[in-house]
XYZ file of C-alpha atoms in Angstrom:
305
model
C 24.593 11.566 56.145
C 25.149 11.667 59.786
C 22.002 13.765 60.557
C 19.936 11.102 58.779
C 22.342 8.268 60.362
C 21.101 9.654 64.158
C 17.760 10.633 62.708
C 17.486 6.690 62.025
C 18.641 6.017 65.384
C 16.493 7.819 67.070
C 13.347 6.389 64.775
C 14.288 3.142 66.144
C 15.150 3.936 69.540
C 11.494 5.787 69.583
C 9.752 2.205 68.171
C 11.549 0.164 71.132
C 10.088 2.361 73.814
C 6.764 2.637 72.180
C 6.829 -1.394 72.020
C 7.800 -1.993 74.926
C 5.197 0.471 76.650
C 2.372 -0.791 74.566
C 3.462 -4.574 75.486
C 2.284 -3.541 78.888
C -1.105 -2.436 77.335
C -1.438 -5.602 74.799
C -1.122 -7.572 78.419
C -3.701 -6.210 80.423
C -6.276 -6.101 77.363
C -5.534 -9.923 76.625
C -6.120 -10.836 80.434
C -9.299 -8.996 80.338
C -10.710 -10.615 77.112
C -9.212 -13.732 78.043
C -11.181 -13.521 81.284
C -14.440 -12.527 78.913
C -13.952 -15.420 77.593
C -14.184 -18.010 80.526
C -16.744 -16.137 81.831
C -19.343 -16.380 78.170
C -18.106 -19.962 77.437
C -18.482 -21.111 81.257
C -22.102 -19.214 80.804
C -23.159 -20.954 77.146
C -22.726 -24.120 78.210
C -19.348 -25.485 76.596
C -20.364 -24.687 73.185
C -17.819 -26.025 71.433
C -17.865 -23.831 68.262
C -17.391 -20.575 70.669
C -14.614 -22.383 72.543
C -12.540 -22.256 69.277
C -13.707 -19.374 67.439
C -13.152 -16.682 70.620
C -9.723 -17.612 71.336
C -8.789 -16.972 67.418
C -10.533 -13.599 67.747
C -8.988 -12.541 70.697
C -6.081 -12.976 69.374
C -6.493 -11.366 66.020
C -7.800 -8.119 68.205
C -4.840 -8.518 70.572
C -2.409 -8.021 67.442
C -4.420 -5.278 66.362
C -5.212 -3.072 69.098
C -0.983 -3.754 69.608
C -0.372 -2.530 66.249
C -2.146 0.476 66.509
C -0.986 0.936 70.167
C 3.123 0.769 69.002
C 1.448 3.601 65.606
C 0.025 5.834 68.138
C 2.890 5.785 70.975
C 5.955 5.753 68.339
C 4.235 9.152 67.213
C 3.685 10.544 71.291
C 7.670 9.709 71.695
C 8.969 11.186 68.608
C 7.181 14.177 68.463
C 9.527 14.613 71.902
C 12.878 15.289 69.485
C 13.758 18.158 66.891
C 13.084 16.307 63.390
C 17.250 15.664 63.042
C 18.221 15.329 66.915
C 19.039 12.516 68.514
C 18.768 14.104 71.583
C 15.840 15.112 73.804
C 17.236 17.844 75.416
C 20.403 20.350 74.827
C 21.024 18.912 71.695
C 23.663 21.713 70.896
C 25.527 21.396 74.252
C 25.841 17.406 74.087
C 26.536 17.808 70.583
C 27.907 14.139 68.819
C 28.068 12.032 71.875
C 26.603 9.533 73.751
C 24.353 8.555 70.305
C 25.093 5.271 69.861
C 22.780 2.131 70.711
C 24.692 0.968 73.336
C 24.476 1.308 77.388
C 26.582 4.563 78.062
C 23.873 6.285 75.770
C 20.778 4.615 77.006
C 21.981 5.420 80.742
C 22.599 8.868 79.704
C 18.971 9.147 77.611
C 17.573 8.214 81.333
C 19.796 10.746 83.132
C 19.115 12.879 80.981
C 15.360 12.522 81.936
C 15.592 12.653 85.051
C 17.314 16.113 85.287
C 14.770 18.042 83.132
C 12.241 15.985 85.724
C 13.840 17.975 88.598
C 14.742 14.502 90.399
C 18.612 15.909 90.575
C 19.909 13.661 92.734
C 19.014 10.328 90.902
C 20.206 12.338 87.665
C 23.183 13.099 89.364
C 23.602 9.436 90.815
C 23.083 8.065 86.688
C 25.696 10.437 85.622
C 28.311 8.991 87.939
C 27.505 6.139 87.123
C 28.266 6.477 83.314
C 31.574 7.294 84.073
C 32.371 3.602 85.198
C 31.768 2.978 81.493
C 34.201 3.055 78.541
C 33.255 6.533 77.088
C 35.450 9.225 75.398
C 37.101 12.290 76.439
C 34.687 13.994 75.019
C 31.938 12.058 76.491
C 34.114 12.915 79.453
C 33.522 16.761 79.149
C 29.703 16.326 78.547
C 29.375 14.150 81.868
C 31.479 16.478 84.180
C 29.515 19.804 82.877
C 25.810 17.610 83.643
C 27.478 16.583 87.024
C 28.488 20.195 87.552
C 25.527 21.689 87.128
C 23.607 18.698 89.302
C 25.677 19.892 92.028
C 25.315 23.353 91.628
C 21.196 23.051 91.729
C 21.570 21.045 94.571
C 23.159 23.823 96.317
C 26.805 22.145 96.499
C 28.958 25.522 94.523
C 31.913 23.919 95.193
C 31.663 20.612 93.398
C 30.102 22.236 90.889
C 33.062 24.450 90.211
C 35.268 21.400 90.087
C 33.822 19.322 87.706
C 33.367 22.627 85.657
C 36.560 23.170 85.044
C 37.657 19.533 85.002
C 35.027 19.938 81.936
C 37.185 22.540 80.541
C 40.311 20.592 80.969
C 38.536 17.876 78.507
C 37.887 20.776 76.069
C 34.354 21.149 76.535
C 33.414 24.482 76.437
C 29.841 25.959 76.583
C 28.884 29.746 76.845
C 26.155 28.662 79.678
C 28.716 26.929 81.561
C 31.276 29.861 82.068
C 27.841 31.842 83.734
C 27.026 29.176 85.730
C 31.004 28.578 86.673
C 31.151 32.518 87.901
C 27.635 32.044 89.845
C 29.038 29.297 92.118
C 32.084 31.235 93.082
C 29.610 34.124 93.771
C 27.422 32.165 95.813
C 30.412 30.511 97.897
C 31.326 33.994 99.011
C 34.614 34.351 96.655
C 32.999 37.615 94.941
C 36.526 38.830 93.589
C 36.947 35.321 91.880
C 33.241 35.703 90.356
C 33.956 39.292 88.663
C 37.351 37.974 87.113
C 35.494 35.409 85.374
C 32.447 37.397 84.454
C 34.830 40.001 82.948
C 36.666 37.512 81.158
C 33.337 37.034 80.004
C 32.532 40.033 78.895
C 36.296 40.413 77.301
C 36.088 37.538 74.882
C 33.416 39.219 73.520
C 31.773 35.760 72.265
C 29.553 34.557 74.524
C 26.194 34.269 73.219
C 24.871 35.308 76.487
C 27.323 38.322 76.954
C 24.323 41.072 77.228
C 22.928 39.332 80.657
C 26.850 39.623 82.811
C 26.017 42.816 84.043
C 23.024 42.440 85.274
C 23.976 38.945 86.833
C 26.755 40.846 88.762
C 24.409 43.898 90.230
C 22.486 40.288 91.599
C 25.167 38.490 92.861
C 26.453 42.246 94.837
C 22.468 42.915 95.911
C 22.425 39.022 97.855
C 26.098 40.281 99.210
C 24.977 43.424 100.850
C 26.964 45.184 98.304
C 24.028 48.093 97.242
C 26.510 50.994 96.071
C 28.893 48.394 93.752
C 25.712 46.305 92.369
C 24.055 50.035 91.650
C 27.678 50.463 89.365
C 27.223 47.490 87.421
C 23.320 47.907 87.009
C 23.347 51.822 85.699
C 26.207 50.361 83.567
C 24.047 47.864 82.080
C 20.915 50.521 81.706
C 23.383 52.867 79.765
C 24.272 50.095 77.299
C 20.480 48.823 77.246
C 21.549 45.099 78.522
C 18.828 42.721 79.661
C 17.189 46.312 80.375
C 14.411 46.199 82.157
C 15.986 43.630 85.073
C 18.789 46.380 84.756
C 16.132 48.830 85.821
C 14.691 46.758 88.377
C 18.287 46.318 89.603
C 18.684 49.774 89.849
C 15.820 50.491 91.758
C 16.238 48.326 94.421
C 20.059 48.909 95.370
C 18.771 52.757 95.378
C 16.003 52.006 97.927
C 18.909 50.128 99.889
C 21.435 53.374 99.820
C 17.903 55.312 100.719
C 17.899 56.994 97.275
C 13.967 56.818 97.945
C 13.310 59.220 94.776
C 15.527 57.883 92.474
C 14.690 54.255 93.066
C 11.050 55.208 92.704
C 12.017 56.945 89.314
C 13.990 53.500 87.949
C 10.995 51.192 89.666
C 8.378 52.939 87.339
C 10.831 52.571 83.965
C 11.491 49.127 85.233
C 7.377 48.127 85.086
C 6.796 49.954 81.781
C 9.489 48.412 80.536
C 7.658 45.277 81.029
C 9.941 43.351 83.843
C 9.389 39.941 83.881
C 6.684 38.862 86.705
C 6.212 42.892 87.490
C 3.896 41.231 90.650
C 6.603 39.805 91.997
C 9.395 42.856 91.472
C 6.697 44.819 92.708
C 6.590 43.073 96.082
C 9.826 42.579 96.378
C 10.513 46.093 95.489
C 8.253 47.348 98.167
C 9.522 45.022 101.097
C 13.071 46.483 100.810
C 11.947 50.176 99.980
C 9.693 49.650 103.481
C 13.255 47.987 105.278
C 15.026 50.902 104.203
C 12.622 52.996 105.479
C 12.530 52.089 108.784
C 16.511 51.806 108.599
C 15.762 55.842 107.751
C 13.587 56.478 110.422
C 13.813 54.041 112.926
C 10.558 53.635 115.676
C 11.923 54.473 118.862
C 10.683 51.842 121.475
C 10.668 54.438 124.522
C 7.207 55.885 125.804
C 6.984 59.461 126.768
């Protein structure tokens, strides 16, 4: 009953925005008949019978073309949700809240919006804002992990840890959030931190996203300058076949950065028949460090003889 309850919801939360859009519409195309009108009755000479038979027609069209306008956009804005979601997006991490008709869940609806927009800041700026309203501990959880991660694609690690774990402290838990939680310790610099929590990860054993912690370590070592431990956790992840071929790729280029020239070229080749997501891009990048190392190798002496 509750999946039919929000399913209602949502039906009539769709037929609000698609009236209120095609109000806009039902406006402009009443001005412009309306102005049709002045303009043909001004022209036949005050006929009287056209003065009061236009008016009634423009109004019957008005209520039709809004009609069909409210038909056609209702379907546009519904097709947006799953058939039993009330949700637009991440209907499995916001779960039961915020899916009331009421302001908390309209506010976060637009926030909501505006993240999967990319406008992050305005998204994050809604978010805070919601908590200013009466809303739930759970509601609670939900906000702090969608402020977390506003912060952490605005670059700000830091914050986004906090409210991360202030998310935890509500209960919420998501499998996504623990990743994102170890990235922003690995991108402020606190590597040791980062591993503890991706092998915490790895040691619960349920995280839905369990076979991709390998290879996100061998990453997070690469953009540290780390090439011999990232080259660990990458030939680690080849030997259990996790998120494989970006395992392969992972291995080829810490081996071009320890100069294992052959042996990167050997795991660059799997790593492309293995069909690595955008190969053109791994290629080049591939290539520019392999050509670093290189000259690392055999540096060009500047002196002339």
């Amino acid at each position: 009953m509750k999946f039919l309850f929000n399913r209602f919801k949502r039906n009539l939360l769709c037929l609000k925005k698609a009236a209120k859009e095609s109000a806009r519409l039902v406006l402009v195309t009443y001005y412009v008949l309306s102005a049709f009108f002045v303009i043909s009755y001004m022209s036949d000479g005050a006929n009287t019978d056209f003065a009061c038979e236009f008016p009634i027609a423009i109004f019957g069209f008005t209520l039709l073309f809004d009609f069909i306008a409210i038909i056609v956009l209702y379907i546009n804005e519904r097709s947006k949700y799953k058939f039993f979601s009330f949700h637009k997006y991440d209907g499995n991490i916001i779960g039961d809240n915020f899916n009331d008709l009421n302001k908390k869940s309209f506010a976060f609806s637009k926030a909501m919006d505006l993240l999967f927009a990319h406008d992050v800041k305005n998204a994050l700026d809604k978010f805070i804002s919601i908590k200013d309203l009466e809303i739930t501990d759970d509601e609670k959880g939900v906000l702090d992990f969608y402020i977390g991660r506003c912060y952490q694609l605005m670059g700000y690690f830091s914050n986004a840890s906090t409210y991360y774990e202030n998310a935890v402290a509500l209960n919420f838990h998501n499998d996504l959030m623990d990743i994102f939680n170890a990235r922003c310790y690995g991108d402020m610099g606190e590597y040791d931190r980062s591993i503890q929590l991706y092998n915490e990860i790895l040691s619960e054993g349920k995280n839905e996203y369990k076979s991709i912690i390998r290879t996100d370590i061998g990453r997070m070592l690469l953009r540290a300058n780390m090439p011999e431990k990232s080259l660990e956790w990458f030939e680690k992840a080849v030997e259990l076949r996790e998120d494989y071929p970006n395992a392969l790729g992972g291995c080829a280029i810490a081996c071009a950065l320890l100069h294992k020239f052959d042996k990167g070229e050997e795991y660059y080749r799997k790593a492309i028949l293995n069909n690595i997501p955008d190969s053109q891009g791994f290629t080049t990048y591939y290539k520019e460090v392999q050509a670093v190392a290189l000259t690392e190798e055999h540096p060009v002496s500047s002196d002339i003889s």
